[in-house]
Short mmCIF file of C-alpha atoms in Angstrom, two decimals:
data_model
loop_
_atom_site.label_atom_id
_atom_site.label_comp_id
_atom_site.label_asym_id
_atom_site.label_seq_id
_atom_site.Cartn_x
_atom_site.Cartn_y
_atom_site.Cartn_z
CA MET A 1 -23.70 2.89 -15.84
CA ARG A 2 -21.98 -0.10 -14.23
CA ILE A 3 -19.00 0.57 -11.97
CA ALA A 4 -16.53 -1.95 -10.56
CA VAL A 5 -14.67 -0.88 -7.40
CA ILE A 6 -11.54 -2.93 -6.75
CA GLN A 7 -10.45 -3.05 -3.09
CA MET A 8 -7.02 -4.69 -3.20
CA ASN A 9 -3.83 -5.05 -1.19
CA SER A 10 -1.00 -3.63 -3.27
CA GLU A 11 2.26 -5.54 -2.95
CA PRO A 12 5.76 -3.99 -2.91
CA ASP A 13 6.15 -5.40 -6.44
CA VAL A 14 5.08 -3.25 -9.40
CA ASP A 15 4.92 -6.18 -11.83
CA ALA A 16 2.78 -8.26 -9.49
CA ASN A 17 0.38 -5.36 -8.98
CA LEU A 18 0.20 -4.78 -12.73
CA ARG A 19 -0.79 -8.40 -13.28
CA THR A 20 -3.52 -8.03 -10.65
CA ILE A 21 -4.77 -4.79 -12.20
CA ARG A 22 -4.93 -6.28 -15.69
CA ARG A 23 -6.77 -9.34 -14.39
CA TYR A 24 -9.38 -7.19 -12.65
CA ILE A 25 -9.82 -4.97 -15.71
CA ALA A 26 -10.56 -8.00 -17.88
CA ALA A 27 -12.89 -9.61 -15.32
CA SER A 28 -14.79 -6.35 -14.70
CA ALA A 29 -15.29 -5.80 -18.42
CA LYS A 30 -16.53 -9.37 -18.80
CA ASN A 31 -19.14 -8.58 -16.13
CA GLY A 32 -20.32 -5.52 -18.03
CA ALA A 33 -18.51 -2.72 -16.22
CA ASP A 34 -18.18 0.66 -17.95
CA LEU A 35 -15.74 2.03 -15.35
CA VAL A 36 -13.24 0.16 -13.14
CA VAL A 37 -11.80 2.08 -10.17
CA PHE A 38 -8.64 0.94 -8.38
CA PRO A 39 -7.17 2.38 -5.14
CA GLU A 40 -4.59 5.07 -4.65
CA ALA A 41 -1.09 3.53 -4.82
CA ALA A 42 -2.36 0.48 -6.71
CA MET A 43 1.03 0.48 -8.45
CA PHE A 44 3.03 0.26 -5.21
CA PRO A 45 1.98 0.66 -1.55
CA PHE A 46 3.05 3.40 0.81
CA ASP A 47 5.62 2.58 3.52
CA SER A 48 7.20 -0.14 1.37
CA GLY A 49 10.22 1.62 -0.07
CA ARG A 50 11.25 4.76 -1.93
CA LEU A 51 8.51 5.93 -4.27
CA ASP A 52 10.99 7.73 -6.52
CA MET A 53 12.63 4.38 -7.27
CA VAL A 54 9.39 2.88 -8.63
CA ALA A 55 7.81 5.96 -10.24
CA GLN A 56 7.37 5.80 -14.01
CA PRO A 57 6.40 8.41 -16.59
CA LEU A 58 2.95 8.32 -18.17
CA ASP A 59 4.48 6.82 -21.30
CA GLY A 60 6.37 4.17 -19.30
CA PRO A 61 5.71 0.41 -19.29
CA PHE A 62 3.23 0.41 -16.38
CA ALA A 63 0.93 3.05 -17.87
CA ARG A 64 1.24 1.59 -21.37
CA ALA A 65 0.18 -1.82 -20.10
CA VAL A 66 -2.82 -0.38 -18.25
CA ARG A 67 -3.89 1.59 -21.34
CA ARG A 68 -3.54 -1.46 -23.55
CA SER A 69 -5.59 -3.60 -21.17
CA ALA A 70 -8.36 -0.99 -20.90
CA GLU A 71 -8.54 -0.52 -24.66
CA GLU A 72 -8.50 -4.26 -25.38
CA ASN A 73 -11.37 -4.78 -22.94
CA ASP A 74 -13.32 -1.67 -24.06
CA VAL A 75 -13.59 -0.30 -20.52
CA THR A 76 -12.33 2.79 -18.70
CA ALA A 77 -9.95 2.20 -15.78
CA VAL A 78 -8.74 4.59 -13.06
CA VAL A 79 -5.49 3.37 -11.48
CA GLY A 80 -3.37 4.93 -8.74
CA MET A 81 0.33 5.16 -9.65
CA PHE A 82 3.41 7.34 -9.09
CA THR A 83 5.11 9.52 -11.71
CA PRO A 84 8.39 11.48 -11.45
CA ALA A 85 8.06 15.11 -10.25
CA ASP A 86 11.06 17.10 -8.98
CA THR A 87 14.00 17.29 -6.60
CA VAL A 88 13.84 19.44 -3.46
CA TYR A 89 16.18 20.19 -0.56
CA ARG A 90 15.36 20.69 3.09
CA GLN A 91 16.35 24.10 4.42
CA PRO A 92 17.67 24.56 7.98
CA ALA A 93 14.19 25.67 9.09
CA GLY A 94 12.76 22.41 7.77
CA ASP A 95 11.02 23.92 4.72
CA LEU A 96 11.53 22.42 1.28
CA LYS A 97 13.12 24.36 -1.57
CA GLU A 98 13.63 23.37 -5.22
CA ASP A 99 17.10 24.96 -5.43
CA PRO A 100 19.98 23.31 -3.53
CA VAL A 101 20.53 24.63 -0.03
CA GLU A 102 24.10 25.74 0.75
CA GLY A 103 25.91 22.91 2.50
CA SER A 104 23.00 20.48 2.17
CA GLY A 105 23.98 16.84 1.91
CA GLU A 106 22.32 13.79 0.37
CA ALA A 107 20.23 13.34 3.53
CA ASN A 108 18.50 16.66 2.80
CA ARG A 109 17.81 15.84 -0.86
CA PHE A 110 14.39 14.49 -1.84
CA ARG A 111 13.40 13.25 -5.29
CA ARG A 112 9.64 13.69 -5.23
CA VAL A 113 6.92 12.02 -7.24
CA TYR A 114 3.37 12.90 -8.21
CA ASN A 115 0.61 10.81 -6.64
CA THR A 116 -1.14 10.20 -9.96
CA LEU A 117 -4.46 8.76 -11.06
CA LEU A 118 -4.13 7.33 -14.56
CA VAL A 119 -7.37 7.24 -16.56
CA ALA A 120 -7.29 4.93 -19.57
CA GLY A 121 -10.00 3.65 -21.86
CA PRO A 122 -11.62 3.67 -25.29
CA GLU A 123 -12.52 7.37 -24.97
CA GLY A 124 -8.93 8.45 -24.38
CA THR A 125 -6.37 8.92 -21.63
CA THR A 126 -5.88 11.59 -18.98
CA HIS A 127 -4.41 11.85 -15.50
CA TYR A 128 -4.82 13.70 -12.22
CA ASP A 129 -2.03 14.52 -9.75
CA LYS A 130 -3.27 14.67 -6.16
CA ILE A 131 -3.60 18.30 -5.08
CA HIS A 132 -3.85 17.99 -1.29
CA THR A 133 -0.92 16.02 0.10
CA PHE A 134 -1.36 14.15 3.38
CA ASP A 135 0.52 16.41 5.79
CA ALA A 136 -1.44 15.46 8.90
CA PHE A 137 -1.44 13.18 11.94
CA GLY A 138 2.37 13.34 12.07
CA TYR A 139 2.85 12.25 8.45
CA ARG A 140 4.39 14.48 5.71
CA GLU A 141 3.48 13.22 2.27
CA SER A 142 4.78 16.48 0.74
CA ASP A 143 8.35 15.45 1.61
CA THR A 144 8.15 12.80 -1.11
CA VAL A 145 5.07 13.80 -3.14
CA LYS A 146 4.67 17.07 -5.07
CA PRO A 147 1.12 18.49 -5.04
CA GLY A 148 -0.68 18.66 -8.36
CA GLY A 149 -2.03 21.91 -9.74
CA ARG A 150 -5.30 21.24 -11.57
CA ARG A 151 -8.59 19.46 -11.16
CA VAL A 152 -9.59 16.97 -13.84
CA THR A 153 -12.77 15.53 -15.34
CA PHE A 154 -13.25 12.92 -18.07
CA GLU A 155 -16.12 11.28 -19.96
CA VAL A 156 -17.48 7.75 -19.81
CA GLY A 157 -20.35 7.12 -22.20
CA GLY A 158 -21.59 10.70 -21.97
CA THR A 159 -21.26 10.91 -18.17
CA THR A 160 -18.76 13.42 -16.76
CA VAL A 161 -16.59 11.96 -14.01
CA GLY A 162 -14.38 13.96 -11.64
CA LEU A 163 -11.21 12.84 -9.90
CA ALA A 164 -10.06 13.14 -6.28
CA THR A 165 -7.53 11.21 -4.21
CA CYS A 166 -7.76 10.25 -0.53
CA PHE A 167 -6.89 13.38 1.54
CA ASP A 168 -8.68 15.53 -1.06
CA ILE A 169 -11.89 14.33 0.56
CA ARG A 170 -11.32 16.72 3.49
CA PHE A 171 -11.66 19.70 1.11
CA PRO A 172 -15.29 20.28 0.07
CA ASN A 173 -14.44 22.98 -2.50
CA HIS A 174 -12.60 20.39 -4.58
CA PHE A 175 -15.80 18.39 -5.01
CA ILE A 176 -18.00 21.44 -5.51
CA ALA A 177 -15.66 22.65 -8.28
CA LEU A 178 -15.84 19.27 -10.03
CA ALA A 179 -19.64 19.34 -9.86
CA GLU A 180 -19.72 22.90 -11.21
CA ALA A 181 -17.53 21.67 -14.08
CA GLY A 182 -20.21 19.13 -14.97
CA ALA A 183 -19.27 16.03 -12.97
CA THR A 184 -22.15 13.83 -11.83
CA VAL A 185 -19.79 11.09 -10.56
CA VAL A 186 -16.60 11.64 -8.55
CA VAL A 187 -14.17 8.77 -8.06
CA VAL A 188 -11.90 8.82 -5.00
CA PRO A 189 -9.10 6.22 -4.95
CA THR A 190 -7.66 6.05 -1.43
CA SER A 191 -5.13 4.53 0.91
CA TRP A 192 -6.94 5.80 4.00
CA THR A 193 -5.03 5.39 7.25
CA ASP A 194 -6.59 3.28 9.98
CA GLY A 195 -6.55 4.49 13.57
CA PRO A 196 -8.85 5.59 16.40
CA GLY A 197 -11.87 7.34 14.94
CA LYS A 198 -10.62 7.14 11.35
CA LEU A 199 -13.40 4.85 10.08
CA ASP A 200 -16.05 7.16 11.54
CA GLN A 201 -14.32 10.12 9.88
CA TRP A 202 -14.19 8.27 6.56
CA ARG A 203 -17.91 7.50 6.63
CA THR A 204 -18.78 11.07 7.61
CA LEU A 205 -16.59 12.62 4.91
CA THR A 206 -17.79 10.37 2.08
CA ALA A 207 -21.41 11.22 2.92
CA ALA A 208 -20.63 14.94 3.25
CA ARG A 209 -18.78 15.20 -0.06
CA ALA A 210 -21.57 13.39 -1.92
CA LEU A 211 -24.07 15.84 -0.42
CA ASP A 212 -21.86 18.91 -1.00
CA SER A 213 -21.58 18.12 -4.69
CA THR A 214 -24.83 16.16 -5.17
CA CYS A 215 -22.75 13.64 -7.12
CA TYR A 216 -22.35 9.90 -6.94
CA LEU A 217 -19.15 9.32 -4.98
CA VAL A 218 -17.17 6.17 -5.81
CA ALA A 219 -14.32 5.51 -3.36
CA ALA A 220 -11.93 2.60 -3.95
CA GLY A 221 -9.67 1.91 -0.98
CA GLN A 222 -6.66 -0.21 -0.25
CA ALA A 223 -7.70 -3.23 1.79
CA ARG A 224 -6.40 -3.21 5.35
CA PRO A 225 -3.25 -5.30 5.75
CA GLY A 226 -2.60 -7.36 8.86
CA THR A 227 -4.88 -9.39 11.07
CA SER A 228 -8.21 -8.42 12.56
CA ASP A 229 -6.71 -7.72 15.99
CA ARG A 230 -5.06 -4.64 14.41
CA TYR A 231 -8.32 -3.13 13.14
CA GLY A 232 -8.73 0.39 14.53
CA GLN A 233 -4.99 0.78 15.18
CA ASN A 234 -2.73 3.27 13.42
CA ASP A 235 -0.34 1.18 11.33
CA GLY A 236 0.59 3.90 8.83
CA PRO A 237 -0.90 4.97 5.50
CA THR A 238 -1.59 1.47 4.23
CA GLY A 239 -5.38 1.29 3.95
CA ILE A 240 -8.55 0.73 5.94
CA GLY A 241 -10.73 -0.85 3.26
CA HIS A 242 -14.38 0.26 3.41
CA SER A 243 -14.63 1.21 -0.25
CA VAL A 244 -18.01 2.81 -0.81
CA ILE A 245 -20.46 4.07 -3.39
CA MET A 246 -22.57 7.00 -2.21
CA GLY A 247 -25.65 8.36 -3.95
CA PRO A 248 -26.05 12.07 -4.73
CA ASP A 249 -28.56 12.26 -1.88
CA GLY A 250 -26.00 10.92 0.62
CA ALA A 251 -27.39 7.37 0.62
CA ARG A 252 -24.76 4.67 1.19
CA LEU A 253 -25.47 2.32 -1.72
CA ALA A 254 -22.74 -0.24 -1.07
CA GLU A 255 -19.73 -0.62 1.23
CA THR A 256 -17.03 -3.21 1.75
CA GLY A 257 -15.30 -4.25 4.96
CA TYR A 258 -11.59 -4.36 5.76
CA VAL A 259 -10.42 -7.17 3.47
CA ALA A 260 -9.90 -7.35 -0.30
CA GLN A 261 -13.22 -7.31 -2.14
CA VAL A 262 -14.88 -6.16 -5.37
CA LEU A 263 -18.04 -4.04 -5.57
CA MET A 264 -20.10 -4.03 -8.78
CA VAL A 265 -22.86 -1.43 -8.72
CA ASP A 266 -25.22 0.01 -11.34
CA ILE A 267 -25.96 3.72 -11.03
CA ASP A 268 -28.29 6.06 -12.90
CA PRO A 269 -26.54 9.37 -13.67
CA ASN A 270 -29.94 10.91 -14.42
CA GLN A 271 -30.69 10.60 -10.71
CA VAL A 272 -28.25 13.46 -10.13
CA ASP A 273 -30.48 15.92 -12.01
CA ARG A 274 -33.49 14.82 -9.99
CA VAL A 275 -31.63 15.26 -6.70
CA ARG A 276 -30.25 18.65 -7.71
CA LYS A 277 -33.74 19.94 -8.48
CA THR A 278 -34.87 19.15 -4.95
CA LEU A 279 -31.53 19.93 -3.27
CA PRO A 280 -30.07 22.93 -5.18
CA VAL A 281 -26.95 23.39 -3.02
CA LEU A 282 -24.69 24.16 -5.99
CA HIS A 283 -26.46 27.42 -6.79
CA GLY A 284 -24.36 30.41 -5.80
CA HIS A 285 -21.00 28.68 -6.23
CA GLY A 286 -18.76 30.12 -8.93
CA ARG A 287 -17.10 27.93 -11.53
CA ASP A 288 -13.48 27.01 -10.97
CA SER A 289 -11.20 27.76 -13.91
CA ALA A 290 -8.61 25.24 -12.64
CA VAL A 291 -10.72 22.31 -13.83
CA GLY A 292 -9.36 21.00 -17.10
#
């Protein structure tokens, strides 16, 4: 199975990003890829404007164009986008509530989106809405992003692939549940925040989740914007690069640096069975009915 990992810098321009995505889909397919993985927020970057103003439904023009490109090139693509979710209001205590709060003004009204992974290809279409929102390190993604409610797997040429997004990687049970549902590959589109210690955490977590699930882990990150003198500094949730493909035994098979780059790696899904026979860590875990 050949996988293309696209580490890109999303622009605050949906149409420009769509052109980039379609170009990479076509080029990856031409190079024999079965699966092309783009970052979280490939449609539109964080900290670049209101997400509810750019969000589109799954039958909107952005998703239709991605599906058409994947089908025309006979390849499966995973693309980070935003879809409409709900409207919530901030209560006096600071909590969010779906019903209007008495006396609340426009400043307390939030139109939220789903942080969605669109999966499109010759074997069909599905999507995953990020379950664990990034409410950490002083940032509150849940103010603008509604958490999803189900885990998702899909098929590529007989291989079951699970889906996770960025902050999900801090939750091992998510990956274990995907493995118990049959996944041998888990893709993790990200817009991982840079900052002191964050690269070390990223490398530790990607290795740990591959070992927890004994799956291949394929993480596609946003490239880090800005100049090299900013590396290691916290400039918001805009990306750190370092896309990576981990083996089911925790081996780091390939990794990028900070800047935009493409990884093309061949994996053997049968290796997962061999690793699981010698490292049977999944035994004893119950299946998770929330995987659909």
